[in-house]
PDB file of C-alpha atoms and ligand atoms in Angstrom:
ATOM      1  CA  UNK A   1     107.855  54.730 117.777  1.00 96.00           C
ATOM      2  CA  UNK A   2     109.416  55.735 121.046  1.00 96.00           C
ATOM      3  CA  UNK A   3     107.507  58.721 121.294  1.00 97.00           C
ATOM      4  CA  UNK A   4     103.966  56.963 121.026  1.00 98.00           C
ATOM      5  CA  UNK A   5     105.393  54.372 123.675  1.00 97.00           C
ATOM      6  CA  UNK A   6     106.624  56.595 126.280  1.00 97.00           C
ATOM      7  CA  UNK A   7     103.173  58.304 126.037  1.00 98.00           C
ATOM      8  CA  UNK A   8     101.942  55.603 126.425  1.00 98.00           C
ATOM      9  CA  UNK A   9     103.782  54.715 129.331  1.00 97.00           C
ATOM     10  CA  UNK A  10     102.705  57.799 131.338  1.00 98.00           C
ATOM     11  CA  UNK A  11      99.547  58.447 130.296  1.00 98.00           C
ATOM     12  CA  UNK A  12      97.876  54.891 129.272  1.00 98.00           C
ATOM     13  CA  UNK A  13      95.724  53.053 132.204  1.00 98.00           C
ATOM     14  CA  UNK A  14      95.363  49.899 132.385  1.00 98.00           C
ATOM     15  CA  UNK A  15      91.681  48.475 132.714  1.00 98.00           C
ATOM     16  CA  UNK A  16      91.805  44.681 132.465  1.00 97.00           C
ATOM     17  CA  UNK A  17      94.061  42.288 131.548  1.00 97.00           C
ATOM     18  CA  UNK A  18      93.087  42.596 127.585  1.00 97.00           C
ATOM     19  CA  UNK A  19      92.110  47.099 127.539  1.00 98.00           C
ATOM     20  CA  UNK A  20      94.187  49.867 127.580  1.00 98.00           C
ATOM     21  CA  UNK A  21      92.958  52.956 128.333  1.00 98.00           C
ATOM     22  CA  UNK A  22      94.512  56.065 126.398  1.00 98.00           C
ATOM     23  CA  UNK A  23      91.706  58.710 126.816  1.00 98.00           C
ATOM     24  CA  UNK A  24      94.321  61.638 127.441  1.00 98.00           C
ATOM     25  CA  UNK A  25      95.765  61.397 123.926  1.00 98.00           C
ATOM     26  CA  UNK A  26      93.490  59.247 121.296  1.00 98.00           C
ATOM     27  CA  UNK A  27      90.342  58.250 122.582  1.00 97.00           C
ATOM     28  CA  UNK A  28      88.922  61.534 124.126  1.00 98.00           C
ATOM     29  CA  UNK A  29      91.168  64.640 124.311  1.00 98.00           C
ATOM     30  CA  UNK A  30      93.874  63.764 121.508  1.00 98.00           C
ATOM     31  CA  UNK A  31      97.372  65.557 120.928  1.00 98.00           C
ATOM     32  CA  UNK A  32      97.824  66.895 118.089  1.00 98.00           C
ATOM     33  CA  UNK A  33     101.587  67.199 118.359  1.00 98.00           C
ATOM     34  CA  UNK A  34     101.867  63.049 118.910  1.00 98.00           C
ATOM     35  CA  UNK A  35      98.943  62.670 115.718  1.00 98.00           C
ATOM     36  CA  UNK A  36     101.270  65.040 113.395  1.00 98.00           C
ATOM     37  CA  UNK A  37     103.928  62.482 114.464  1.00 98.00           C
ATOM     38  CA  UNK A  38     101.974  59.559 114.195  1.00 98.00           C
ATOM     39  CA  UNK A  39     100.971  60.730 110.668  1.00 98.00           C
ATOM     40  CA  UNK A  40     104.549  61.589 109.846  1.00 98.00           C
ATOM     41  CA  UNK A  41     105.152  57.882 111.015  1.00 98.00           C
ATOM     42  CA  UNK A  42     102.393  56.074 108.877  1.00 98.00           C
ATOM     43  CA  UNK A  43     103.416  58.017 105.820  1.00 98.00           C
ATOM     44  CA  UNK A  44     107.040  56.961 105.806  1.00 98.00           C
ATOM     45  CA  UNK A  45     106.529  53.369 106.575  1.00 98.00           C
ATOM     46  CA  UNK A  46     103.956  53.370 103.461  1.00 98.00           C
ATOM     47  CA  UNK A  47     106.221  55.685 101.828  1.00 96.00           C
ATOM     48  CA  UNK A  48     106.206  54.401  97.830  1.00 95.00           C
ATOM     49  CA  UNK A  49     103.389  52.446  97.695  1.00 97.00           C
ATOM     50  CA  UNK A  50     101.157  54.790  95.803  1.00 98.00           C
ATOM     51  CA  UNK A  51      98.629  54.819  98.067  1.00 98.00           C
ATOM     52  CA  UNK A  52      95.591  57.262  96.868  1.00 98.00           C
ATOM     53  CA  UNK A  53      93.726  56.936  99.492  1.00 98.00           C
ATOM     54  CA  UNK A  54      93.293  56.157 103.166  1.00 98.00           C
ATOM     55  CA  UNK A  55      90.073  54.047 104.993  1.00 98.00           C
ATOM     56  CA  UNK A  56      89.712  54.027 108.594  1.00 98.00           C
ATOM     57  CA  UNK A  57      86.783  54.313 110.864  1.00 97.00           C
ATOM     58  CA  UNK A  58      84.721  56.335 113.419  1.00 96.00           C
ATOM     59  CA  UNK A  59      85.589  58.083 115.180  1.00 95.00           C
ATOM     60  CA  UNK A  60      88.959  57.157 117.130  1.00 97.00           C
ATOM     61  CA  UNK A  61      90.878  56.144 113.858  1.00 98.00           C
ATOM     62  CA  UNK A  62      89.922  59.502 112.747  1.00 98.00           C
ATOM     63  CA  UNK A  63      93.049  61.591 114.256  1.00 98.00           C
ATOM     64  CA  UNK A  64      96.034  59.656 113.056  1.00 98.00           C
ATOM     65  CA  UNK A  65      94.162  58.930 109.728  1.00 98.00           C
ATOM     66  CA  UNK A  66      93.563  62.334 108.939  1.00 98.00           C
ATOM     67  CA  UNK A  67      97.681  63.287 109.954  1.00 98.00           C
ATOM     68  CA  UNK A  68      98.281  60.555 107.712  1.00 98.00           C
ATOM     69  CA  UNK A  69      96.760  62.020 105.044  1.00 98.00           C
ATOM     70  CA  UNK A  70      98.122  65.178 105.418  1.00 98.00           C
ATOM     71  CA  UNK A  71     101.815  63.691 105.066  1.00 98.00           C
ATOM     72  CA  UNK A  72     100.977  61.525 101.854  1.00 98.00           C
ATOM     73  CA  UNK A  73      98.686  63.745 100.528  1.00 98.00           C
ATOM     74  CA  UNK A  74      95.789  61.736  99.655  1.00 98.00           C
ATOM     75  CA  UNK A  75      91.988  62.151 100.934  1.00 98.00           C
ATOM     76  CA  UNK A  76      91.112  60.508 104.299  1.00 98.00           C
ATOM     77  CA  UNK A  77      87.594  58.422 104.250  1.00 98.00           C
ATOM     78  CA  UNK A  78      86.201  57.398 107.373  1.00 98.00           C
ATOM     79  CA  UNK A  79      83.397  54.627 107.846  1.00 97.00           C
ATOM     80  CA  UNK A  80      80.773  55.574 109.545  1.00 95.00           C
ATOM     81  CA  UNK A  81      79.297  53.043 112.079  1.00 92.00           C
ATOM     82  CA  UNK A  82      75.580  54.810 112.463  1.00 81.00           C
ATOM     83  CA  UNK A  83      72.895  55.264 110.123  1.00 74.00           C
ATOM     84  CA  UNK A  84      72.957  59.019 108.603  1.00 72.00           C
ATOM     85  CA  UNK A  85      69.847  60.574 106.713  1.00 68.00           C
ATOM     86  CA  UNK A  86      72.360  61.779 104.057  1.00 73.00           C
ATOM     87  CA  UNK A  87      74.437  58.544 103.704  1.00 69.00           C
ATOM     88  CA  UNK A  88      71.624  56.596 101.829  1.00 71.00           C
ATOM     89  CA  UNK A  89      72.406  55.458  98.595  1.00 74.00           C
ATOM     90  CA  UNK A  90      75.218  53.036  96.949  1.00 88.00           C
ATOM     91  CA  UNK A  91      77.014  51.692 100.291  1.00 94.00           C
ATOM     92  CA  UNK A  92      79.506  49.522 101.199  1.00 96.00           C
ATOM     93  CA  UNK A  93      78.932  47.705 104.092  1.00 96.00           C
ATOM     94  CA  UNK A  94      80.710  45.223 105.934  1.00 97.00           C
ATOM     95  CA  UNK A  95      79.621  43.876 109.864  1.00 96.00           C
ATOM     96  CA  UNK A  96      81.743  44.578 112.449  1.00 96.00           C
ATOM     97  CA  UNK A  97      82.135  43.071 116.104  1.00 94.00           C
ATOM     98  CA  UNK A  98      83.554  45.541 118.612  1.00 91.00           C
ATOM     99  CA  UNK A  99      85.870  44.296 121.094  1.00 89.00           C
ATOM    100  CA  UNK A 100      85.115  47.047 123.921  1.00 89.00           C
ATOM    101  CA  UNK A 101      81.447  47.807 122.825  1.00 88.00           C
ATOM    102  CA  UNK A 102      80.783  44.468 122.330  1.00 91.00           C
ATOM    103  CA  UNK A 103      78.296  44.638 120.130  1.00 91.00           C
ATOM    104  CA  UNK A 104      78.032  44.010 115.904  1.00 93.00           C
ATOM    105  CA  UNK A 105      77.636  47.252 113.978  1.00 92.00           C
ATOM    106  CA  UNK A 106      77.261  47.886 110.586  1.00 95.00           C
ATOM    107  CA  UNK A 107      79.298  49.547 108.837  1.00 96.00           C
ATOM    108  CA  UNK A 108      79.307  52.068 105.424  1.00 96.00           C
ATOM    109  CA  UNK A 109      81.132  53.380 103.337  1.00 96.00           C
ATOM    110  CA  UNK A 110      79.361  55.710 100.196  1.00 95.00           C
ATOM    111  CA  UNK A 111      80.810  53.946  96.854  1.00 95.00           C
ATOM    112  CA  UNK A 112      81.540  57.719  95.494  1.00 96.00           C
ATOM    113  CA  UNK A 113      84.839  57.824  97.961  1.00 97.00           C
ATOM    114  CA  UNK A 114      86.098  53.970  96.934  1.00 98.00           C
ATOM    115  CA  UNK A 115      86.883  53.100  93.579  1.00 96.00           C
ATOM    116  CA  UNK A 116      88.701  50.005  91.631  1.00 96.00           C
ATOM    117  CA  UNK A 117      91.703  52.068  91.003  1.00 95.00           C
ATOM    118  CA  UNK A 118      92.264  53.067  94.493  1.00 98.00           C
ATOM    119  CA  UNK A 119      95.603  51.901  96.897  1.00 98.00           C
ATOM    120  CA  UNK A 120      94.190  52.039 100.197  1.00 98.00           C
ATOM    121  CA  UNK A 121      95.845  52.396 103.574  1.00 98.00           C
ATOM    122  CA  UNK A 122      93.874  51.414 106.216  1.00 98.00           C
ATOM    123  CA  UNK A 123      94.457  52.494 109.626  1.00 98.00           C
ATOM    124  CA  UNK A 124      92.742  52.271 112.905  1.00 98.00           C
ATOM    125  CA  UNK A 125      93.540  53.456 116.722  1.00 98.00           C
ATOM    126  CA  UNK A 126      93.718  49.773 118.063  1.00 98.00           C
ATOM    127  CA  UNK A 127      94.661  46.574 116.775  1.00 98.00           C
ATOM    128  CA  UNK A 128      92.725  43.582 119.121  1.00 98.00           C
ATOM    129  CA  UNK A 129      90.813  40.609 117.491  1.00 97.00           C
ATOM    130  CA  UNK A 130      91.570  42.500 114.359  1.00 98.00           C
ATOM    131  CA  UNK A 131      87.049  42.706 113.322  1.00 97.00           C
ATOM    132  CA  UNK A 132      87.732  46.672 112.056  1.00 98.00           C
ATOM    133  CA  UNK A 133      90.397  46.278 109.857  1.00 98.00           C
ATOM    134  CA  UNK A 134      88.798  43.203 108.384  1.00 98.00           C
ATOM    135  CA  UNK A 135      85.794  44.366 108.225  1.00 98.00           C
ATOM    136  CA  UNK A 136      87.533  47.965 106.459  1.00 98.00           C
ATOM    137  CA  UNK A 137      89.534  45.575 104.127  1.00 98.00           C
ATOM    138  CA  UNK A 138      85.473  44.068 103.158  1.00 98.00           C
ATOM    139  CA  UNK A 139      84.769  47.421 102.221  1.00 98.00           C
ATOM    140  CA  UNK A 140      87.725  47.865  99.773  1.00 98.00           C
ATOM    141  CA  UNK A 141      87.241  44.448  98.598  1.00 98.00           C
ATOM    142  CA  UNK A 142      83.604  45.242  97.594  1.00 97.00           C
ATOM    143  CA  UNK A 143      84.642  48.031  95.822  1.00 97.00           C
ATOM    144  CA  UNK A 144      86.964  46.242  94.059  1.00 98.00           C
ATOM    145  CA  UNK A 145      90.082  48.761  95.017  1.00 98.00           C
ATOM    146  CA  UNK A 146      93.366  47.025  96.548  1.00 98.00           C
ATOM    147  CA  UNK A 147      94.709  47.286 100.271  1.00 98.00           C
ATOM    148  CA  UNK A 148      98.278  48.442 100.273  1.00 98.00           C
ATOM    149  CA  UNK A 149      98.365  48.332 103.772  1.00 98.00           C
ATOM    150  CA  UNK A 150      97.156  48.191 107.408  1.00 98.00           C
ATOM    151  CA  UNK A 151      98.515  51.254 109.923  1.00 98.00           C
ATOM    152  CA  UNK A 152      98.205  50.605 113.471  1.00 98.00           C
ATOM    153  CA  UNK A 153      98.807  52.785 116.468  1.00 98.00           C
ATOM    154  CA  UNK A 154      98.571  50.422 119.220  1.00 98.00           C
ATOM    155  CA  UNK A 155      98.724  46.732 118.405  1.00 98.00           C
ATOM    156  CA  UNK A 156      98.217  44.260 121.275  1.00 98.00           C
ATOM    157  CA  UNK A 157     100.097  41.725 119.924  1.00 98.00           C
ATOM    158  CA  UNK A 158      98.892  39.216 122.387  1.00 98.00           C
ATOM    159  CA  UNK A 159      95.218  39.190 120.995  1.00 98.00           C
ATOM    160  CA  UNK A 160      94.815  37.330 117.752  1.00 98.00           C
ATOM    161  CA  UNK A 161      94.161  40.732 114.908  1.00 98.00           C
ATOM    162  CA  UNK A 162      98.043  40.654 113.993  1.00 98.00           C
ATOM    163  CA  UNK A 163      98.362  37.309 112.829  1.00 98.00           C
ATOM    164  CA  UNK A 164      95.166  36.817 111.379  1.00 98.00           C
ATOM    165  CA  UNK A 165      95.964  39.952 108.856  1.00 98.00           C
ATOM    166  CA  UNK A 166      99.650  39.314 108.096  1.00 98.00           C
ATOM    167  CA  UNK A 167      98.318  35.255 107.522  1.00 98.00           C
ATOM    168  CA  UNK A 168      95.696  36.959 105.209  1.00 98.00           C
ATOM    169  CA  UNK A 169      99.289  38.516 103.131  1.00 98.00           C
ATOM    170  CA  UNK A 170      98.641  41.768 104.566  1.00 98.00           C
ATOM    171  CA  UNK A 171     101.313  44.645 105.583  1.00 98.00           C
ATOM    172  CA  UNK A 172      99.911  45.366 108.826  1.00 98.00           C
ATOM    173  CA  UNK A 173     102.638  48.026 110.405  1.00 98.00           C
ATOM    174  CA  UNK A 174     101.904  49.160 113.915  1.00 98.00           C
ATOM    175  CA  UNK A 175     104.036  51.878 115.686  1.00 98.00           C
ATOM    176  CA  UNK A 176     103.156  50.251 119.185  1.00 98.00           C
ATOM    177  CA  UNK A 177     103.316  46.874 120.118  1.00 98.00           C
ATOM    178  CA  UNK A 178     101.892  45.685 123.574  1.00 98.00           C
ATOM    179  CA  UNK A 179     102.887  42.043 124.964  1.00 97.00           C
ATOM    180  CA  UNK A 180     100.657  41.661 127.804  1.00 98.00           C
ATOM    181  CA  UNK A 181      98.623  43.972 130.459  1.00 98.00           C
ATOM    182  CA  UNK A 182      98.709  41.423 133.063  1.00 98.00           C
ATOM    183  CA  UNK A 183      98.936  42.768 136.497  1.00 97.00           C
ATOM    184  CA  UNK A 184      97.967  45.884 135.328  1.00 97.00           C
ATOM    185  CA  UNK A 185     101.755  46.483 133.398  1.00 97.00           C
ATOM    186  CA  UNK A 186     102.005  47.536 130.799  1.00 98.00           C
ATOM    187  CA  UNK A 187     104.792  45.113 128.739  1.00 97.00           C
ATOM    188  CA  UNK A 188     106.077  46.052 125.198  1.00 97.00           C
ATOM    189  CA  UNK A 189     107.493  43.858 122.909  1.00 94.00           C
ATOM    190  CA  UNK A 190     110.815  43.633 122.418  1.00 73.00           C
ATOM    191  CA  UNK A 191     111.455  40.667 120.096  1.00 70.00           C
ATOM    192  CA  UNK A 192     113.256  41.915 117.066  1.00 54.00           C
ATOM    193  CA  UNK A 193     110.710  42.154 114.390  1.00 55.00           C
ATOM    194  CA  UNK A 194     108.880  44.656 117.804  1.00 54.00           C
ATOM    195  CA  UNK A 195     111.960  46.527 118.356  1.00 51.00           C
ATOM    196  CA  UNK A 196     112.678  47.142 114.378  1.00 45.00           C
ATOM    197  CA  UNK A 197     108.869  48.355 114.247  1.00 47.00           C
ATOM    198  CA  UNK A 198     109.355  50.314 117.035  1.00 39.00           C
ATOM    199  CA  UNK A 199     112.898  52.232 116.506  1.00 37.00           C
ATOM    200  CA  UNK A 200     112.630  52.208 112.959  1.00 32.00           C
TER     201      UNK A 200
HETATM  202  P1  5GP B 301      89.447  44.746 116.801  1.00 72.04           P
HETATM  203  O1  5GP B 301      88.426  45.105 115.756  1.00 72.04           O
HETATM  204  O2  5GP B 301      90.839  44.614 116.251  1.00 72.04           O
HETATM  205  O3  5GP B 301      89.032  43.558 117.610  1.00 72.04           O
HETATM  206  O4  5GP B 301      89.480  45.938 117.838  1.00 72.04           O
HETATM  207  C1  5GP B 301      89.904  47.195 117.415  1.00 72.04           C
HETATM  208  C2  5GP B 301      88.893  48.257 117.738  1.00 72.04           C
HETATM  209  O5  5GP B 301      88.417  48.117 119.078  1.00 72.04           O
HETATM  210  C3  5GP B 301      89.540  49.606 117.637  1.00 72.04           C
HETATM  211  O6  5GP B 301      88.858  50.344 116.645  1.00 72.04           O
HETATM  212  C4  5GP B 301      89.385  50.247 119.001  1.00 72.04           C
HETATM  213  O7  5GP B 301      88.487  51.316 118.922  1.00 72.04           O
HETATM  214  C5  5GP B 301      88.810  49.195 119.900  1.00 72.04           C
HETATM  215  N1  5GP B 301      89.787  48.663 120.877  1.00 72.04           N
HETATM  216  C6  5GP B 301      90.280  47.383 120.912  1.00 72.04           C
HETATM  217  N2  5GP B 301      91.056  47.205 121.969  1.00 72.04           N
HETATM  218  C7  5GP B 301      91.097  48.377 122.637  1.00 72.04           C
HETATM  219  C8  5GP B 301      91.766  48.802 123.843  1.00 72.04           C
HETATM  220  O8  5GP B 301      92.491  48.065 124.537  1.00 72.04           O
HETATM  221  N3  5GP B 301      91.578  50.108 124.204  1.00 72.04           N
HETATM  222  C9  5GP B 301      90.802  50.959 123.477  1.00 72.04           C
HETATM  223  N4  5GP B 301      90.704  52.212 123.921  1.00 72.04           N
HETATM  224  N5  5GP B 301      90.146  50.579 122.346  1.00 72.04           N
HETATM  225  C10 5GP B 301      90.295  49.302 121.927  1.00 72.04           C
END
């Protein structure tokens, strides 16, 4: 999505040789003009599929999942990675690892937003070692509803989350692909099956 990318171009900062930093326009302040796009985006690729619902997760996944759900038209549920007073009762949990906190979470889902006749679409802000999304797809699986799909926004296709989902059979479709952050450049792919995703 050559939009996303040349955003991401000016306004991403590289941190390390494995984070990208894109506070100005998804992980802090966020645009709502490149979301409505992203949304656009998400729903065209997945566009047929009959999704009736959409599963991401707190709180950067939030933006493009909600613009998402605006364009197919389907509620947006987002799991929720702290405890809450009122989320109690009948959960779906799954563990997660986070790749820049570090740390495992739990996370939950109430069962009254997930059930065995829903087509999910997951989609997250980043794809890394690819612990969200499986830990979202856990959450689907648990309550017995299918994943249509996975819907990225920035994949770094040099960490091993990619592969691992599309090895699991999943449609993982990301709108950014990143080759490397070495030497603090930013490098998009640009074999063919990158440059398809990324034009398309
Ligand atoms: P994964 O679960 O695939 O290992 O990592 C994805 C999650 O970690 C995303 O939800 C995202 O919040 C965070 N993440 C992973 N890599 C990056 C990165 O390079 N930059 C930022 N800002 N977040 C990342």
């Amino acid at each position: 999505m050559e939009q996303l990318i040349e955003k991401i171009k000016n306004e991403g900062s590289v941190l390390s040789s494995s984070v990208l930093k894109v506070d100005t326009f998804l992980n802090h302040q966020i645009d709502p003009q490149l979301m409505l796009a992203i949304g656009k985006e998400f729903a065209k690729r997945f566009d047929g599929c009959g999704i009736t619902r959409i599963l991401t997760i707190e709180s950067s996944g939030i933006a493009p999942a909600v613009m998402a759900g605006m364009h197919l038209n389907v509620p947006v549920v987002f799991a929720r990675k702290r405890k809450s007073l009122t989320l109690v009762n009948d959960l779906l949990t799954a563990s997660v690892y986070s790749f820049t906190k570090q740390e495992t979470s739990e996370i939950s889902v109430s069962n009254k937003y997930l059930s065995e006749n829903d087509k999910v679409l997951i989609i997250d802000d980043f794809l890394a070692n690819g612990q969200a999304a499986i830990g979202l797809a856990e959450i689907v699986c648990q309550a017995k509803a299918s994943v249509s799909g996975i819907g990225i926004v920035i994949e770094k296709g040099f960490q091993e989350g990619g592969s691992i989902l599309r090895e699991r059979g999943y449609r993982v479709e990301s709108l950014a692909i990143i080759n490397s952050l070495e030497n603090g450049i930013i490098q998009f792919d640009q074999s063919p099956v990158g440059k398809a995703e990324i034009t398309r």
